[in-house]
């Protein structure tokens, strides 16, 4: 059980009455748009002299946060695009990002996937054409 799923039956019940807490489906066009925004963040990273990665966090069809990689520009080995986007989303929405989807220009590394897991992000999509990576998992 993920840390924020204290009562999974409650989540299933709420999803069943249309509140969408257990589902993060998007239309193909929306997913394409979100992946393109992640690639725009990738280009921003490259333009700034950083590594070519970008990510965005989406909840309820709206972009909550977006970020390029800042590993080089900040001198921070943890400033991956996914980590930066998750941090920004948590500042906007609070620590629990359940119901959110992380779109990134490439598959997340183990650190970023673990951060998505602990933040409660529901699904990961990466690369072109927006491969559905499923829910985040802890490596082990």
Short mmCIF file of C-alpha atoms in Angstrom, two decimals:
data_model
loop_
_atom_site.label_atom_id
_atom_site.label_comp_id
_atom_site.label_asym_id
_atom_site.label_seq_id
_atom_site.Cartn_x
_atom_site.Cartn_y
_atom_site.Cartn_z
CA UNK A 1 0.00 0.00 0.00
CA UNK A 2 1.28 3.46 -0.88
CA UNK A 3 1.72 5.89 2.02
CA UNK A 4 -1.27 8.09 1.15
CA UNK A 5 -3.64 5.14 0.54
CA UNK A 6 -4.71 4.76 4.14
CA UNK A 7 -8.10 3.50 3.04
CA UNK A 8 -7.99 2.13 -0.51
CA UNK A 9 -11.62 1.04 -0.34
CA UNK A 10 -12.60 4.69 0.29
CA UNK A 11 -10.65 5.73 -2.82
CA UNK A 12 -12.41 3.05 -4.88
CA UNK A 13 -15.78 4.14 -3.53
CA UNK A 14 -15.14 7.82 -4.30
CA UNK A 15 -13.90 6.93 -7.81
CA UNK A 16 -17.06 4.90 -8.34
CA UNK A 17 -19.27 7.93 -7.64
CA UNK A 18 -17.41 10.01 -10.18
CA UNK A 19 -14.85 11.93 -8.15
CA UNK A 20 -12.03 10.35 -10.15
CA UNK A 21 -9.63 9.81 -7.25
CA UNK A 22 -8.49 6.39 -8.47
CA UNK A 23 -8.31 7.22 -12.16
CA UNK A 24 -5.92 9.49 -13.99
CA UNK A 25 -6.90 8.73 -17.55
CA UNK A 26 -6.35 11.43 -20.14
CA UNK A 27 -7.38 11.69 -23.74
CA UNK A 28 -4.67 10.90 -26.27
CA UNK A 29 -4.54 14.53 -27.42
CA UNK A 30 -4.00 15.77 -23.86
CA UNK A 31 -1.22 13.25 -23.26
CA UNK A 32 0.49 14.36 -26.48
CA UNK A 33 0.22 18.00 -25.39
CA UNK A 34 1.69 17.20 -21.97
CA UNK A 35 4.57 15.20 -23.44
CA UNK A 36 5.33 18.11 -25.78
CA UNK A 37 5.44 20.44 -22.76
CA UNK A 38 7.90 18.07 -21.09
CA UNK A 39 10.03 18.22 -24.25
CA UNK A 40 9.80 22.03 -24.19
CA UNK A 41 11.28 21.85 -20.67
CA UNK A 42 13.98 19.53 -22.07
CA UNK A 43 14.86 22.19 -24.63
CA UNK A 44 14.92 24.86 -21.91
CA UNK A 45 17.45 22.71 -20.02
CA UNK A 46 19.65 22.36 -23.11
CA UNK A 47 19.42 26.09 -23.84
CA UNK A 48 20.58 26.80 -20.29
CA UNK A 49 23.57 24.48 -20.69
CA UNK A 50 22.12 21.68 -18.61
CA UNK A 51 21.34 18.05 -19.33
CA UNK A 52 18.51 17.40 -21.78
CA UNK A 53 15.62 16.39 -19.52
CA UNK A 54 12.25 17.97 -18.85
CA UNK A 55 9.17 17.09 -16.81
CA UNK A 56 5.73 18.35 -15.87
CA UNK A 57 3.15 17.37 -13.24
CA UNK A 58 -0.51 17.36 -14.28
CA UNK A 59 -3.58 17.04 -12.09
CA UNK A 60 -7.20 17.13 -13.25
CA UNK A 61 -6.07 18.00 -16.77
CA UNK A 62 -4.08 21.07 -15.70
CA UNK A 63 -0.33 21.57 -15.52
CA UNK A 64 0.58 22.13 -11.87
CA UNK A 65 4.35 22.34 -12.27
CA UNK A 66 7.00 22.05 -14.95
CA UNK A 67 10.77 22.01 -14.81
CA UNK A 68 13.91 21.48 -16.86
CA UNK A 69 16.91 19.62 -15.50
CA UNK A 70 18.94 21.92 -13.25
CA UNK A 71 21.70 19.50 -12.25
CA UNK A 72 24.48 21.54 -13.92
CA UNK A 73 23.08 25.05 -13.48
CA UNK A 74 22.40 24.56 -9.76
CA UNK A 75 25.32 22.25 -9.08
CA UNK A 76 22.85 19.85 -7.44
CA UNK A 77 22.99 16.18 -8.40
CA UNK A 78 19.36 15.75 -7.27
CA UNK A 79 17.96 18.58 -9.42
CA UNK A 80 16.64 16.22 -12.09
CA UNK A 81 13.70 17.60 -14.07
CA UNK A 82 11.29 15.14 -12.43
CA UNK A 83 12.50 16.03 -8.93
CA UNK A 84 12.22 19.74 -9.64
CA UNK A 85 8.69 19.35 -11.05
CA UNK A 86 7.62 17.20 -8.07
CA UNK A 87 9.06 19.75 -5.63
CA UNK A 88 7.25 22.61 -7.36
CA UNK A 89 3.98 20.65 -7.48
CA UNK A 90 4.27 19.89 -3.76
CA UNK A 91 4.72 23.62 -3.06
CA UNK A 92 1.49 24.28 -4.99
CA UNK A 93 -0.66 21.33 -3.88
CA UNK A 94 0.95 20.14 -0.67
CA UNK A 95 2.84 16.94 -0.02
CA UNK A 96 0.14 14.55 -1.29
CA UNK A 97 0.13 14.53 -5.09
CA UNK A 98 -2.36 11.69 -5.47
CA UNK A 99 -4.35 12.03 -8.66
CA UNK A 100 -1.39 13.62 -10.44
CA UNK A 101 0.51 12.33 -13.46
CA UNK A 102 4.21 12.94 -14.14
CA UNK A 103 5.15 13.44 -17.80
CA UNK A 104 8.84 13.41 -18.63
CA UNK A 105 11.03 13.49 -21.70
CA UNK A 106 12.62 10.15 -20.79
CA UNK A 107 11.97 7.32 -18.31
CA UNK A 108 12.62 8.49 -14.76
CA UNK A 109 15.67 7.24 -12.93
CA UNK A 110 15.20 5.21 -9.71
CA UNK A 111 15.54 8.34 -7.52
CA UNK A 112 12.86 10.21 -9.45
CA UNK A 113 10.52 7.24 -9.58
CA UNK A 114 10.88 6.77 -5.82
CA UNK A 115 10.12 10.47 -5.27
CA UNK A 116 7.00 10.13 -7.45
CA UNK A 117 5.98 7.08 -5.41
CA UNK A 118 6.41 8.83 -2.05
CA UNK A 119 4.61 11.93 -3.34
CA UNK A 120 1.64 9.76 -4.31
CA UNK A 121 1.76 10.45 -8.03
CA UNK A 122 -0.58 8.02 -9.78
CA UNK A 123 1.09 7.44 -13.16
CA UNK A 124 4.24 8.08 -15.15
CA UNK A 125 4.35 8.86 -18.88
CA UNK A 126 7.62 9.38 -20.71
CA UNK A 127 9.24 9.98 -24.06
CA UNK A 128 7.59 10.16 -27.40
CA UNK A 129 4.88 8.99 -27.93
CA UNK A 130 4.20 9.27 -24.19
CA UNK A 131 4.72 5.68 -23.12
CA UNK A 132 2.57 4.82 -20.11
CA UNK A 133 5.04 3.69 -17.45
CA UNK A 134 2.27 2.81 -15.03
CA UNK A 135 2.25 3.78 -11.38
CA UNK A 136 5.60 4.63 -9.79
CA UNK A 137 7.31 1.79 -7.93
CA UNK A 138 10.06 1.59 -5.39
CA UNK A 139 13.19 -0.08 -6.66
CA UNK A 140 14.47 -2.93 -4.68
#
